[in-house]
Short mmCIF file of C-alpha atoms in Angstrom, two decimals:
data_model
loop_
_atom_site.label_atom_id
_atom_site.label_comp_id
_atom_site.label_asym_id
_atom_site.label_seq_id
_atom_site.Cartn_x
_atom_site.Cartn_y
_atom_site.Cartn_z
CA UNK A 279 -0.61 19.14 -17.99
CA UNK A 280 -3.85 17.24 -18.78
CA UNK A 281 -7.07 18.73 -18.04
CA UNK A 282 -9.31 17.08 -15.40
CA UNK A 283 -11.07 13.91 -17.05
CA UNK A 284 -14.71 14.40 -17.12
CA UNK A 285 -17.15 11.68 -16.42
CA UNK A 286 -19.12 9.95 -19.48
CA UNK A 287 -22.04 7.75 -19.91
CA UNK A 288 -20.57 4.90 -17.96
CA UNK A 289 -20.08 7.09 -14.94
CA UNK A 290 -23.54 8.68 -14.87
CA UNK A 291 -25.16 5.23 -15.29
CA UNK A 292 -22.91 4.17 -12.42
CA UNK A 293 -24.26 6.82 -10.57
CA UNK A 294 -27.98 5.46 -10.89
CA UNK A 295 -26.72 2.36 -9.70
CA UNK A 296 -25.06 3.89 -6.53
CA UNK A 297 -28.40 5.84 -5.86
CA UNK A 298 -30.01 2.32 -4.97
CA UNK A 299 -28.24 1.56 -1.65
CA UNK A 300 -28.60 5.35 -0.54
CA UNK A 301 -32.27 5.25 -1.34
CA UNK A 302 -32.70 1.74 0.57
CA UNK A 303 -30.72 2.84 3.60
CA UNK A 304 -32.73 6.10 3.94
CA UNK A 305 -36.08 4.12 3.76
CA UNK A 306 -34.94 1.61 6.10
CA UNK A 307 -34.63 4.40 8.69
CA UNK A 308 -38.43 4.99 8.92
CA UNK A 309 -40.38 2.08 7.52
CA UNK A 310 -39.95 -0.42 10.58
CA UNK A 311 -41.67 2.01 12.85
CA UNK A 312 -45.07 1.55 10.88
CA UNK A 313 -44.71 -2.42 11.54
CA UNK A 314 -44.34 -2.13 15.34
CA UNK A 315 -48.07 -2.83 16.10
CA UNK A 316 -48.02 -6.17 13.99
CA UNK A 317 -44.47 -7.00 14.99
CA UNK A 318 -45.36 -6.67 18.65
CA UNK A 319 -48.44 -8.73 18.33
CA UNK A 320 -46.62 -11.51 16.50
CA UNK A 321 -43.27 -11.76 18.45
CA UNK A 322 -44.29 -10.32 21.94
CA UNK A 323 -41.10 -8.54 22.66
CA UNK A 324 -40.44 -7.03 25.93
CA UNK A 325 -40.35 -3.29 26.02
CA UNK A 326 -36.57 -3.21 26.19
CA UNK A 327 -36.31 -5.81 23.27
CA UNK A 328 -38.51 -3.59 21.40
CA UNK A 329 -36.28 -0.65 21.88
CA UNK A 330 -33.28 -2.76 20.55
CA UNK A 331 -35.18 -3.81 17.54
CA UNK A 332 -35.87 -0.07 16.60
CA UNK A 333 -32.28 1.42 17.60
CA UNK A 334 -29.68 -1.33 17.34
CA UNK A 335 -29.51 -0.52 13.50
CA UNK A 336 -28.86 3.06 13.74
CA UNK A 337 -26.50 2.48 16.68
CA UNK A 338 -24.26 0.08 14.40
CA UNK A 339 -24.30 2.06 11.15
CA UNK A 340 -22.90 5.23 13.07
CA UNK A 341 -20.33 2.99 14.94
CA UNK A 342 -19.11 1.38 11.81
CA UNK A 343 -19.04 4.28 9.39
CA UNK A 344 -15.43 5.17 9.95
CA UNK A 345 -14.13 1.66 10.17
CA UNK A 346 -15.97 0.72 7.12
CA UNK A 347 -14.84 3.94 5.12
CA UNK A 348 -11.19 3.29 6.06
CA UNK A 349 -11.58 -0.36 5.13
CA UNK A 350 -13.14 0.35 1.59
CA UNK A 351 -10.03 2.62 0.98
CA UNK A 352 -7.78 -0.45 1.61
CA UNK A 353 -9.55 -3.22 -0.08
CA UNK A 354 -11.42 -1.60 -2.81
CA UNK A 355 -14.39 0.67 -2.52
CA UNK A 356 -16.44 -1.61 -5.05
CA UNK A 357 -15.36 -4.44 -3.22
CA UNK A 358 -16.76 -3.56 0.08
CA UNK A 359 -19.87 -1.93 -1.54
CA UNK A 360 -20.90 -5.44 -3.10
CA UNK A 361 -19.99 -7.33 -0.05
CA UNK A 362 -22.15 -5.04 1.92
CA UNK A 363 -24.85 -5.38 -0.46
CA UNK A 364 -24.89 -9.17 -0.08
CA UNK A 365 -24.88 -9.09 3.42
CA UNK A 366 -27.71 -6.45 3.63
CA UNK A 367 -29.85 -8.58 1.33
CA UNK A 368 -29.21 -11.78 3.13
CA UNK A 369 -29.94 -10.24 6.60
CA UNK A 370 -33.17 -8.64 5.17
CA UNK A 371 -34.48 -12.20 3.91
CA UNK A 372 -33.71 -13.38 7.40
CA UNK A 373 -35.15 -10.69 9.15
CA UNK A 374 -38.43 -10.85 7.28
CA UNK A 375 -39.00 -14.33 8.68
CA UNK A 376 -37.69 -13.92 12.12
CA UNK A 377 -39.32 -16.40 14.76
CA UNK A 378 -38.39 -14.46 17.94
CA UNK A 379 -37.21 -11.12 19.06
CA UNK A 380 -33.73 -12.11 19.66
CA UNK A 381 -33.46 -13.32 16.05
CA UNK A 382 -34.78 -9.82 14.85
CA UNK A 383 -32.40 -8.00 17.04
CA UNK A 384 -29.51 -10.07 15.64
CA UNK A 385 -30.43 -9.47 12.04
CA UNK A 386 -31.08 -5.78 12.83
CA UNK A 387 -27.54 -5.49 14.10
CA UNK A 388 -26.16 -7.36 11.01
CA UNK A 389 -28.27 -4.90 8.58
CA UNK A 390 -26.69 -1.76 10.42
CA UNK A 391 -23.02 -3.15 10.04
CA UNK A 392 -23.87 -3.92 6.46
CA UNK A 393 -25.62 -0.58 5.95
CA UNK A 394 -22.45 1.21 7.40
CA UNK A 395 -20.25 -0.49 4.48
CA UNK A 396 -22.78 1.17 1.53
CA UNK A 397 -22.89 4.87 2.52
CA UNK A 398 -19.39 5.72 2.60
CA UNK A 399 -18.73 3.46 -0.36
CA UNK A 400 -21.08 5.15 -2.57
CA UNK A 401 -19.96 8.54 -1.56
CA UNK A 402 -16.25 7.72 -2.08
CA UNK A 403 -16.83 6.20 -5.45
CA UNK A 404 -18.68 9.15 -6.52
CA UNK A 405 -15.42 11.29 -5.39
CA UNK A 406 -13.30 9.00 -7.75
CA UNK A 407 -15.73 8.76 -10.81
CA UNK A 408 -16.44 12.49 -11.13
CA UNK A 409 -13.08 14.07 -10.81
CA UNK A 410 -14.34 17.48 -12.43
CA UNK A 411 -15.66 19.70 -9.58
CA UNK A 412 -18.66 20.65 -11.34
CA UNK A 413 -19.78 17.15 -12.49
CA UNK A 414 -19.04 16.15 -8.91
CA UNK A 415 -21.30 18.82 -7.36
CA UNK A 416 -24.00 17.62 -9.54
CA UNK A 417 -23.53 14.10 -8.91
CA UNK A 418 -23.58 14.38 -5.26
CA UNK A 419 -26.89 16.51 -5.84
CA UNK A 420 -28.40 13.37 -7.25
CA UNK A 421 -27.20 11.37 -4.53
CA UNK A 422 -28.54 13.63 -2.03
CA UNK A 423 -31.86 13.52 -3.85
CA UNK A 424 -32.26 9.76 -3.53
CA UNK A 425 -31.59 9.93 0.06
CA UNK A 426 -34.30 12.64 0.49
CA UNK A 427 -36.66 10.42 -1.72
CA UNK A 428 -35.93 7.30 0.46
CA UNK A 429 -36.85 9.23 3.46
CA UNK A 430 -40.24 10.09 2.36
CA UNK A 431 -41.18 6.96 0.34
CA UNK A 432 -40.38 4.75 3.69
CA UNK A 433 -43.56 5.58 5.33
CA UNK A 434 -45.66 5.64 2.16
CA UNK A 435 -44.32 2.10 0.70
CA UNK A 436 -44.13 0.60 4.15
CA UNK A 437 -47.90 1.53 5.00
CA UNK A 438 -49.01 0.14 1.64
CA UNK A 439 -47.17 -3.06 2.11
CA UNK A 440 -48.45 -3.48 5.76
CA UNK A 441 -52.13 -2.83 4.69
CA UNK A 442 -51.87 -6.21 2.35
CA UNK A 443 -48.99 -8.08 3.86
CA UNK A 444 -47.40 -9.17 7.21
CA UNK A 445 -44.75 -7.00 9.03
CA UNK A 446 -41.77 -8.95 7.54
CA UNK A 447 -42.68 -7.73 3.99
CA UNK A 448 -41.13 -4.15 5.01
CA UNK A 449 -37.51 -5.89 5.05
CA UNK A 450 -38.10 -7.42 1.74
CA UNK A 451 -37.97 -3.86 0.35
CA UNK A 452 -34.16 -4.08 0.60
CA UNK A 453 -33.74 -7.45 -1.68
CA UNK A 454 -34.50 -6.43 -5.31
CA UNK A 455 -32.29 -3.18 -4.99
CA UNK A 456 -29.67 -5.26 -3.72
CA UNK A 457 -29.68 -8.16 -6.40
CA UNK A 458 -29.66 -5.41 -8.81
CA UNK A 459 -26.70 -3.68 -7.64
CA UNK A 460 -24.77 -7.26 -7.28
CA UNK A 461 -25.63 -7.86 -11.02
CA UNK A 462 -24.87 -4.60 -12.51
CA UNK A 463 -22.42 -3.16 -10.27
CA UNK A 464 -19.13 -5.03 -11.34
CA UNK A 465 -20.01 -3.76 -14.95
CA UNK A 466 -20.67 -0.27 -14.51
CA UNK A 467 -18.54 0.75 -11.36
CA UNK A 468 -14.76 0.85 -11.43
CA UNK A 469 -12.76 -0.35 -8.63
CA UNK A 470 -10.68 2.16 -6.43
CA UNK A 471 -8.42 1.59 -3.73
CA UNK A 472 -5.43 3.36 -2.00
CA UNK A 473 -2.30 1.80 -3.47
CA UNK A 474 -0.24 2.30 -0.26
CA UNK A 475 -2.38 2.14 2.94
CA UNK A 476 0.01 1.16 5.49
CA UNK A 477 -0.51 -1.19 8.31
CA UNK A 478 -4.03 -1.46 9.61
CA UNK A 479 -4.37 -0.75 13.31
CA UNK A 480 -6.99 -3.03 14.94
CA UNK A 481 -6.75 -1.06 18.30
CA UNK A 482 -7.80 1.97 16.36
CA UNK A 483 -10.78 0.34 14.81
CA UNK A 484 -12.03 -0.94 18.00
CA UNK A 485 -11.48 2.31 19.70
CA UNK A 486 -13.58 4.17 16.66
CA UNK A 487 -16.46 1.64 16.89
CA UNK A 488 -16.74 1.54 20.85
CA UNK A 489 -16.53 5.40 20.76
CA UNK A 490 -19.20 6.18 18.15
CA UNK A 491 -21.75 3.50 19.55
CA UNK A 492 -21.41 4.74 22.99
CA UNK A 493 -21.65 8.43 22.21
CA UNK A 494 -24.74 7.74 19.84
CA UNK A 495 -26.39 5.49 22.41
CA UNK A 496 -25.68 8.03 25.13
CA UNK A 497 -27.28 10.76 23.23
CA UNK A 498 -30.36 9.09 22.03
CA UNK A 499 -31.02 7.63 25.44
CA UNK A 500 -30.85 10.94 26.97
CA UNK A 501 -33.25 12.27 24.24
CA UNK A 502 -35.87 9.55 25.03
CA UNK A 503 -35.83 9.20 28.71
CA UNK A 504 -34.01 12.45 30.10
CA UNK A 505 -31.11 12.55 32.53
CA UNK A 506 -30.45 8.98 33.97
CA UNK A 507 -27.21 7.40 35.25
CA UNK A 508 -26.74 4.78 32.62
CA UNK A 509 -26.92 7.05 29.47
CA UNK A 510 -24.72 9.61 31.16
CA UNK A 511 -21.87 6.98 31.94
CA UNK A 512 -22.05 5.64 28.49
CA UNK A 513 -21.78 8.88 27.09
CA UNK A 514 -18.78 9.81 29.36
CA UNK A 515 -17.16 6.70 28.30
CA UNK A 516 -17.74 7.64 24.65
CA UNK A 517 -16.10 10.82 25.14
CA UNK A 518 -13.20 9.19 26.92
CA UNK A 519 -12.80 6.59 24.10
CA UNK A 520 -13.09 9.20 21.43
CA UNK A 521 -10.18 11.21 23.06
CA UNK A 522 -7.83 8.06 23.41
CA UNK A 523 -8.83 7.42 19.69
CA UNK A 524 -7.45 10.78 18.64
CA UNK A 525 -4.52 10.80 20.72
CA UNK A 526 -3.49 7.36 19.21
CA UNK A 527 -4.01 8.76 15.56
CA UNK A 528 -1.45 11.49 16.18
CA UNK A 529 1.37 9.09 17.32
CA UNK A 530 0.48 6.27 14.49
CA UNK A 531 2.72 6.30 11.38
CA UNK A 532 -0.36 4.91 9.58
CA UNK A 533 -3.30 6.33 11.45
CA UNK A 534 -6.72 4.77 10.61
CA UNK A 535 -8.01 8.38 10.34
CA UNK A 536 -5.78 11.11 8.88
CA UNK A 537 -6.16 13.93 11.18
CA UNK A 538 -4.55 16.31 8.63
CA UNK A 539 -7.91 16.67 6.96
CA UNK A 540 -9.10 18.77 9.46
CA UNK A 541 -6.38 21.44 8.78
CA UNK A 542 -8.11 22.01 5.42
CA UNK A 543 -10.31 25.03 5.85
CA UNK A 544 -12.96 23.78 3.29
CA UNK A 545 -12.99 20.45 5.08
CA UNK A 546 -13.42 21.77 8.62
CA UNK A 547 -15.55 24.57 7.87
CA UNK A 548 -18.06 22.45 5.86
CA UNK A 549 -18.08 19.68 8.84
CA UNK A 550 -19.02 22.62 11.23
CA UNK A 551 -21.66 24.32 9.41
CA UNK A 552 -23.32 21.28 7.91
CA UNK A 553 -23.53 19.79 11.67
CA UNK A 554 -25.07 22.96 12.82
CA UNK A 555 -27.73 22.89 10.14
CA UNK A 556 -28.61 19.38 10.76
CA UNK A 557 -28.80 20.10 14.52
CA UNK A 558 -31.27 22.78 13.94
CA UNK A 559 -33.24 20.65 11.35
CA UNK A 560 -33.56 17.48 13.40
CA UNK A 561 -34.59 19.15 16.48
CA UNK A 562 -37.44 20.97 14.76
CA UNK A 563 -38.41 17.92 12.59
CA UNK A 564 -38.66 15.78 15.64
CA UNK A 565 -41.53 17.97 16.91
CA UNK A 566 -43.09 18.54 13.40
CA UNK A 567 -43.97 14.63 12.92
CA UNK A 568 -45.59 14.70 16.21
CA UNK A 569 -47.54 17.82 15.32
CA UNK A 570 -48.85 16.40 12.25
CA UNK A 571 -50.02 13.10 13.91
CA UNK A 572 -50.93 14.11 17.63
CA UNK A 573 -51.95 17.78 17.07
CA UNK A 574 -53.67 17.68 13.65
CA UNK A 575 -54.49 13.90 13.78
CA UNK A 576 -53.21 12.58 10.53
CA UNK A 577 -52.27 8.85 10.29
CA UNK A 578 -48.74 8.10 9.51
CA UNK A 579 -49.39 7.52 5.95
CA UNK A 580 -51.11 10.99 5.34
CA UNK A 581 -48.42 12.64 7.46
CA UNK A 582 -45.99 10.93 4.99
CA UNK A 583 -47.86 12.38 1.96
CA UNK A 584 -47.84 15.85 3.33
CA UNK A 585 -43.62 15.59 3.22
CA UNK A 586 -44.10 15.16 -0.46
CA UNK A 587 -43.90 18.92 -1.14
CA UNK A 588 -40.71 19.12 0.89
CA UNK A 589 -39.18 16.42 -1.08
CA UNK A 590 -40.09 18.02 -4.47
CA UNK A 591 -38.40 21.39 -3.10
CA UNK A 592 -35.31 19.55 -2.36
CA UNK A 593 -35.10 17.70 -5.56
CA UNK A 594 -35.45 21.09 -7.58
CA UNK A 595 -32.91 22.66 -5.31
CA UNK A 596 -30.62 19.85 -5.83
CA UNK A 597 -30.95 20.57 -9.78
CA UNK A 598 -30.43 24.03 -9.44
CA UNK A 599 -27.38 24.30 -7.00
CA UNK A 600 -24.86 22.92 -9.62
CA UNK A 601 -25.69 25.87 -11.86
CA UNK A 602 -25.72 28.38 -9.27
CA UNK A 603 -21.90 27.57 -8.25
CA UNK A 604 -20.87 28.28 -11.57
CA UNK A 605 -21.42 31.75 -11.15
CA UNK A 606 -21.34 32.63 -7.47
CA UNK A 607 -19.04 31.62 -4.78
CA UNK A 608 -20.10 28.41 -3.15
CA UNK A 609 -20.08 30.35 0.40
CA UNK A 610 -22.50 32.85 -0.85
CA UNK A 611 -24.88 30.02 -2.30
CA UNK A 612 -24.63 28.10 0.80
CA UNK A 613 -25.20 31.22 3.21
CA UNK A 614 -28.06 32.57 1.06
CA UNK A 615 -29.85 29.28 1.14
CA UNK A 616 -29.52 28.99 4.96
CA UNK A 617 -31.21 32.74 5.37
CA UNK A 618 -33.98 31.30 3.19
CA UNK A 619 -34.02 28.20 5.36
CA UNK A 620 -34.31 30.57 8.35
CA UNK A 621 -37.61 32.14 7.02
CA UNK A 622 -38.86 28.59 6.78
CA UNK A 623 -38.25 28.14 10.38
CA UNK A 624 -39.86 31.36 11.34
CA UNK A 625 -42.90 30.54 9.37
CA UNK A 626 -43.42 27.47 11.72
CA UNK A 627 -44.08 29.97 14.62
CA UNK A 628 -47.26 30.93 13.01
CA UNK A 629 -48.71 27.24 13.54
CA UNK A 630 -51.46 27.31 15.97
CA UNK A 631 -52.83 23.74 16.01
CA UNK A 632 -55.79 24.42 13.90
CA UNK A 633 -56.37 23.43 10.34
CA UNK A 634 -52.91 24.88 9.02
CA UNK A 635 -51.48 21.99 7.12
CA UNK A 636 -50.91 24.33 3.96
CA UNK A 637 -49.14 26.61 6.17
CA UNK A 638 -46.99 24.00 7.57
CA UNK A 639 -46.41 22.33 4.10
CA UNK A 640 -44.98 25.61 2.97
CA UNK A 641 -42.75 26.16 5.83
CA UNK A 642 -41.20 22.82 4.97
CA UNK A 643 -41.06 23.69 1.21
CA UNK A 644 -39.09 27.18 2.09
CA UNK A 645 -36.90 25.50 4.73
CA UNK A 646 -35.93 22.49 2.29
CA UNK A 647 -35.31 24.70 -0.67
CA UNK A 648 -32.83 26.61 1.45
CA UNK A 649 -31.08 23.88 3.40
CA UNK A 650 -30.43 21.95 0.17
CA UNK A 651 -27.49 24.05 -0.98
CA UNK A 652 -25.95 23.54 2.32
CA UNK A 653 -26.34 19.81 2.35
CA UNK A 654 -24.99 19.25 -1.22
CA UNK A 655 -21.98 21.84 -1.19
CA UNK A 656 -21.14 20.76 2.14
CA UNK A 657 -20.68 17.51 1.31
CA UNK A 658 -19.12 17.92 -1.82
CA UNK A 659 -16.24 20.15 -0.18
CA UNK A 660 -15.72 17.36 2.40
CA UNK A 661 -15.18 14.75 0.01
CA UNK A 662 -13.48 17.16 -2.55
CA UNK A 663 -11.03 18.26 -0.02
CA UNK A 664 -9.59 14.67 0.82
CA UNK A 665 -6.99 13.08 -1.31
CA UNK A 666 -8.51 10.65 -3.76
CA UNK A 667 -7.08 7.54 -1.85
CA UNK A 668 -8.59 8.91 1.37
CA UNK A 669 -12.13 9.51 -0.09
CA UNK A 670 -13.63 6.44 1.83
CA UNK A 671 -12.39 7.80 5.28
CA UNK A 672 -13.47 11.34 4.46
CA UNK A 673 -17.07 10.06 3.21
CA UNK A 674 -17.22 8.11 6.33
CA UNK A 675 -16.65 11.22 8.28
CA UNK A 676 -19.24 13.29 6.74
CA UNK A 677 -21.75 10.51 7.15
CA UNK A 678 -20.69 9.96 10.92
CA UNK A 679 -21.07 13.93 11.38
CA UNK A 680 -24.46 13.88 10.10
CA UNK A 681 -25.53 10.92 12.30
CA UNK A 682 -24.22 12.70 15.41
CA UNK A 683 -25.45 16.04 14.53
CA UNK A 684 -28.92 14.95 14.03
CA UNK A 685 -28.77 12.79 17.41
CA UNK A 686 -27.56 15.65 19.12
CA UNK A 687 -30.10 17.92 17.66
CA UNK A 688 -32.98 15.73 18.67
CA UNK A 689 -31.45 15.20 22.17
CA UNK A 690 -30.99 18.98 23.01
CA UNK A 691 -33.65 20.58 21.03
CA UNK A 692 -36.02 17.80 21.90
CA UNK A 693 -35.43 18.51 25.68
CA UNK A 694 -35.97 22.26 25.42
CA UNK A 695 -39.29 21.68 23.48
CA UNK A 696 -40.38 19.11 26.13
CA UNK A 697 -39.40 21.26 29.02
CA UNK A 698 -41.41 24.41 27.55
CA UNK A 699 -44.36 21.87 27.06
CA UNK A 700 -44.27 20.71 30.41
CA UNK A 701 -44.08 24.20 32.06
CA UNK A 702 -46.92 25.33 29.83
CA UNK A 703 -49.14 22.51 30.71
CA UNK A 704 -48.41 22.79 34.46
CA UNK A 705 -49.94 26.28 34.33
CA UNK A 706 -52.70 25.31 31.79
CA UNK A 707 -53.93 22.15 33.49
CA UNK A 708 -57.69 22.14 33.78
CA UNK A 709 -59.45 21.48 37.23
CA UNK A 710 -60.40 18.13 38.32
CA UNK A 711 -57.44 16.19 36.71
CA UNK A 712 -56.09 13.69 39.20
CA UNK A 713 -52.39 13.89 40.34
CA UNK A 714 -51.32 10.59 38.58
CA UNK A 715 -53.15 11.57 35.35
CA UNK A 716 -51.44 14.95 35.34
CA UNK A 717 -48.06 13.60 35.68
CA UNK A 718 -48.44 11.16 32.84
CA UNK A 719 -49.90 14.20 30.78
CA UNK A 720 -46.99 16.34 31.54
CA UNK A 721 -44.59 13.61 30.47
CA UNK A 722 -45.36 13.40 26.70
CA UNK A 723 -48.20 14.77 24.42
CA UNK A 724 -48.99 11.09 23.40
CA UNK A 725 -49.19 10.49 27.14
CA UNK A 726 -51.80 13.37 27.57
CA UNK A 727 -53.83 12.05 24.87
CA UNK A 728 -54.04 8.73 26.11
CA UNK A 729 -54.58 9.84 29.78
CA UNK A 730 -57.42 12.12 28.52
CA UNK A 731 -59.42 9.30 26.99
CA UNK A 732 -59.83 7.83 30.58
CA UNK A 733 -61.30 11.08 32.02
CA UNK A 734 -64.94 12.40 31.87
CA UNK A 735 -65.60 14.11 28.57
CA UNK A 736 -65.33 17.66 29.34
CA UNK A 737 -62.39 17.41 31.67
CA UNK A 738 -60.63 15.13 28.96
CA UNK A 739 -61.47 17.49 26.24
CA UNK A 740 -59.95 20.41 28.10
CA UNK A 741 -56.87 18.28 28.94
CA UNK A 742 -56.36 17.55 25.27
CA UNK A 743 -56.84 21.17 24.24
CA UNK A 744 -54.23 22.46 27.07
CA UNK A 745 -51.59 19.75 26.06
CA UNK A 746 -51.83 20.51 22.35
CA UNK A 747 -51.32 24.16 22.90
CA UNK A 748 -48.48 23.69 25.37
CA UNK A 749 -46.79 21.41 22.70
CA UNK A 750 -47.54 24.06 20.16
CA UNK A 751 -45.54 26.51 22.27
CA UNK A 752 -42.71 24.06 22.55
CA UNK A 753 -42.66 24.01 18.80
CA UNK A 754 -42.46 27.59 18.42
CA UNK A 755 -39.48 27.96 20.76
CA UNK A 756 -37.56 25.15 18.77
CA UNK A 757 -38.44 27.13 15.55
CA UNK A 758 -36.84 30.20 16.80
CA UNK A 759 -33.95 28.61 18.10
CA UNK A 760 -33.61 26.82 14.66
CA UNK A 761 -33.71 29.93 12.77
CA UNK A 762 -31.06 31.50 15.15
CA UNK A 763 -28.82 28.35 14.40
CA UNK A 764 -28.99 28.58 10.77
CA UNK A 765 -28.33 32.19 10.36
CA UNK A 766 -25.15 31.43 12.56
CA UNK A 767 -24.27 28.67 10.22
CA UNK A 768 -24.95 31.12 7.45
CA UNK A 769 -22.61 33.72 8.85
CA UNK A 770 -19.92 31.09 9.48
CA UNK A 771 -19.96 29.53 5.95
CA UNK A 772 -19.76 33.11 4.44
CA UNK A 773 -16.84 34.01 6.73
CA UNK A 774 -14.86 30.76 6.57
CA UNK A 775 -15.22 29.89 3.03
CA UNK A 776 -15.53 33.28 1.18
CA UNK A 777 -12.28 32.51 -0.66
CA UNK A 778 -13.52 29.40 -2.44
CA UNK A 779 -13.98 30.19 -5.97
CA UNK A 780 -16.79 29.44 -8.24
CA UNK A 781 -16.51 26.13 -9.89
CA UNK A 782 -16.31 25.53 -13.72
CA UNK A 783 -14.53 23.49 -15.94
CA UNK A 784 -11.79 26.33 -17.05
CA UNK A 785 -10.90 26.66 -13.26
CA UNK A 786 -10.73 23.29 -12.64
CA UNK A 787 -8.33 22.51 -15.48
CA UNK A 788 -6.35 25.85 -14.32
CA UNK A 789 -6.09 24.28 -10.56
CA UNK A 790 -4.95 20.90 -11.95
CA UNK A 791 -2.27 22.84 -14.07
CA UNK A 792 -1.09 24.65 -10.76
CA UNK A 793 -0.78 21.54 -8.61
CA UNK A 794 1.23 19.82 -11.27
CA UNK A 795 3.29 22.95 -11.39
CA UNK A 796 4.01 22.97 -7.97
CA UNK A 797 4.72 19.19 -7.70
CA UNK A 798 7.48 19.49 -10.21
CA UNK A 799 8.89 22.30 -8.46
CA UNK A 800 8.60 21.02 -4.68
CA UNK A 801 9.61 17.69 -5.79
CA UNK A 802 6.37 15.90 -6.06
CA UNK A 803 5.25 17.41 -2.63
CA UNK A 804 3.15 20.74 -3.06
CA UNK A 805 1.76 22.73 -0.17
CA UNK A 806 -1.82 23.05 0.58
CA UNK A 807 -3.38 26.22 -0.33
CA UNK A 808 -6.79 27.86 0.49
CA UNK A 809 -8.55 26.61 -2.45
CA UNK A 810 -11.58 24.53 -2.57
CA UNK A 811 -10.10 21.18 -2.25
CA UNK A 812 -6.45 21.17 -1.48
CA UNK A 813 -4.63 18.07 -0.30
CA UNK A 814 -3.33 18.21 3.41
CA UNK A 815 0.31 18.82 3.46
CA UNK A 816 2.67 16.09 4.87
CA UNK A 817 3.27 16.14 8.85
CA UNK A 818 6.45 14.73 10.28
CA UNK A 819 4.68 11.75 12.11
CA UNK A 820 2.72 10.25 9.16
CA UNK A 821 3.50 8.88 5.62
CA UNK A 822 3.00 11.60 3.18
CA UNK A 823 0.01 11.23 0.75
CA UNK A 824 1.44 13.54 -2.08
CA UNK A 825 2.57 11.34 -5.37
CA UNK A 826 -0.22 8.76 -4.66
CA UNK A 827 -2.56 7.92 -7.21
CA UNK A 828 -5.49 5.63 -7.43
CA UNK A 829 -5.72 2.25 -8.33
CA UNK A 830 -8.32 2.18 -11.10
CA UNK A 831 -9.20 -1.27 -12.46
#
């Protein structure tokens, strides 16, 4: 049997092109928040409209990921990527010169739908371009690094633009990368699609979009405003729609989402442990961002600068991880990294609200270095476990899982930390604070700082000190919970994935020979094994995937 083909110069150059939309989307997550003051002064949106301007992008990205991932499998991943790039660039131009809040909301919605085409397309193309397992791990490490760099550059570049230009300039960041992608993408990126996708079930598409938007909206609203009737009802509706969606996929001959993927241990275990890790990370970093600005008094730009060490640690870890899995089992590399991440979490329990930026930065470096192997190898196992023709759907599941895990983390751990803050501040309120001011202070730390400015100097200073101390207590509780969760994730990943062998070229070729021999014996339909990336075995109610191959143009 032929060995697994290895990527060459064209594929690695194409990876650099695929990093562009990843970098851009991660920047777009954070950059708009800095423009809110200027935007509000210019467009005068209502409080509800401002929330939709900020949130509608994320809602629609999460809602359309699965639908767009499956669409890319059907019509071609490069075609969908380029169409999404064109739509993203056009919507960015229109958004930059929006004349009303309603127009900006509409364009942010279009940006969200276009963004949902980019992420699963890039990851699915990486799955097809880099078939050698070791090369694929390295490629995903580069892809993850571009996402991390974008998250860091967002506030830095956005802050620099807003110092010299109007608020719409932050949207123009998306135009040059999209133009470059449209120009060089057709030359460097090959086309892949499922040669036999079956009939597209539009009802399943509608159910997946409605379920995900409802779930993410409900979770985020509960995180922001606490328990309220509307978010609870929307969240319940999302759960019901998700249940109906899953039941429908089980009955369809050509399901939108092949649920057999979940029978693969590498796929399911990676999804589970990656979600747990992101859950812990997002809840803590939700508090750390406020700690830097509201407790230590940094500006958004200065806070962004202090995230650079964390970014550097993730880039270094991404470069080292592919070499580690050549000699050690992936489960041990991921589990060991998560234990290191737990140490980083525990370092945050030493923060006391004084001049401890160096300690905080050291904690983020240790945490980032530890969490990176889980992020890289988890995504690698998720996309590697899917057959090549289903890579778009698997990539979309990975992205959706990460979106939802982070939203849940902010909601749950944010609520826990806020409860600790309120309880501690209630016990430590200084004398002389009026009842209405005390209620505002107990709501959020930002509210406490604003309310303190209207009090006499001595009372206001005492309230600020008490509120910041209570907030630090909430941060400590979240840090301990996060450490426990990542240790649990480490135990699970070692237990569930301990049989996955180290990846090297020789083992990859041997695996290809075994699969080919199994196909010959079983008439072209080998059974799934316990390896790192087996194909799901056929089930009676769906079309078998064995024997299919990619269409590569």
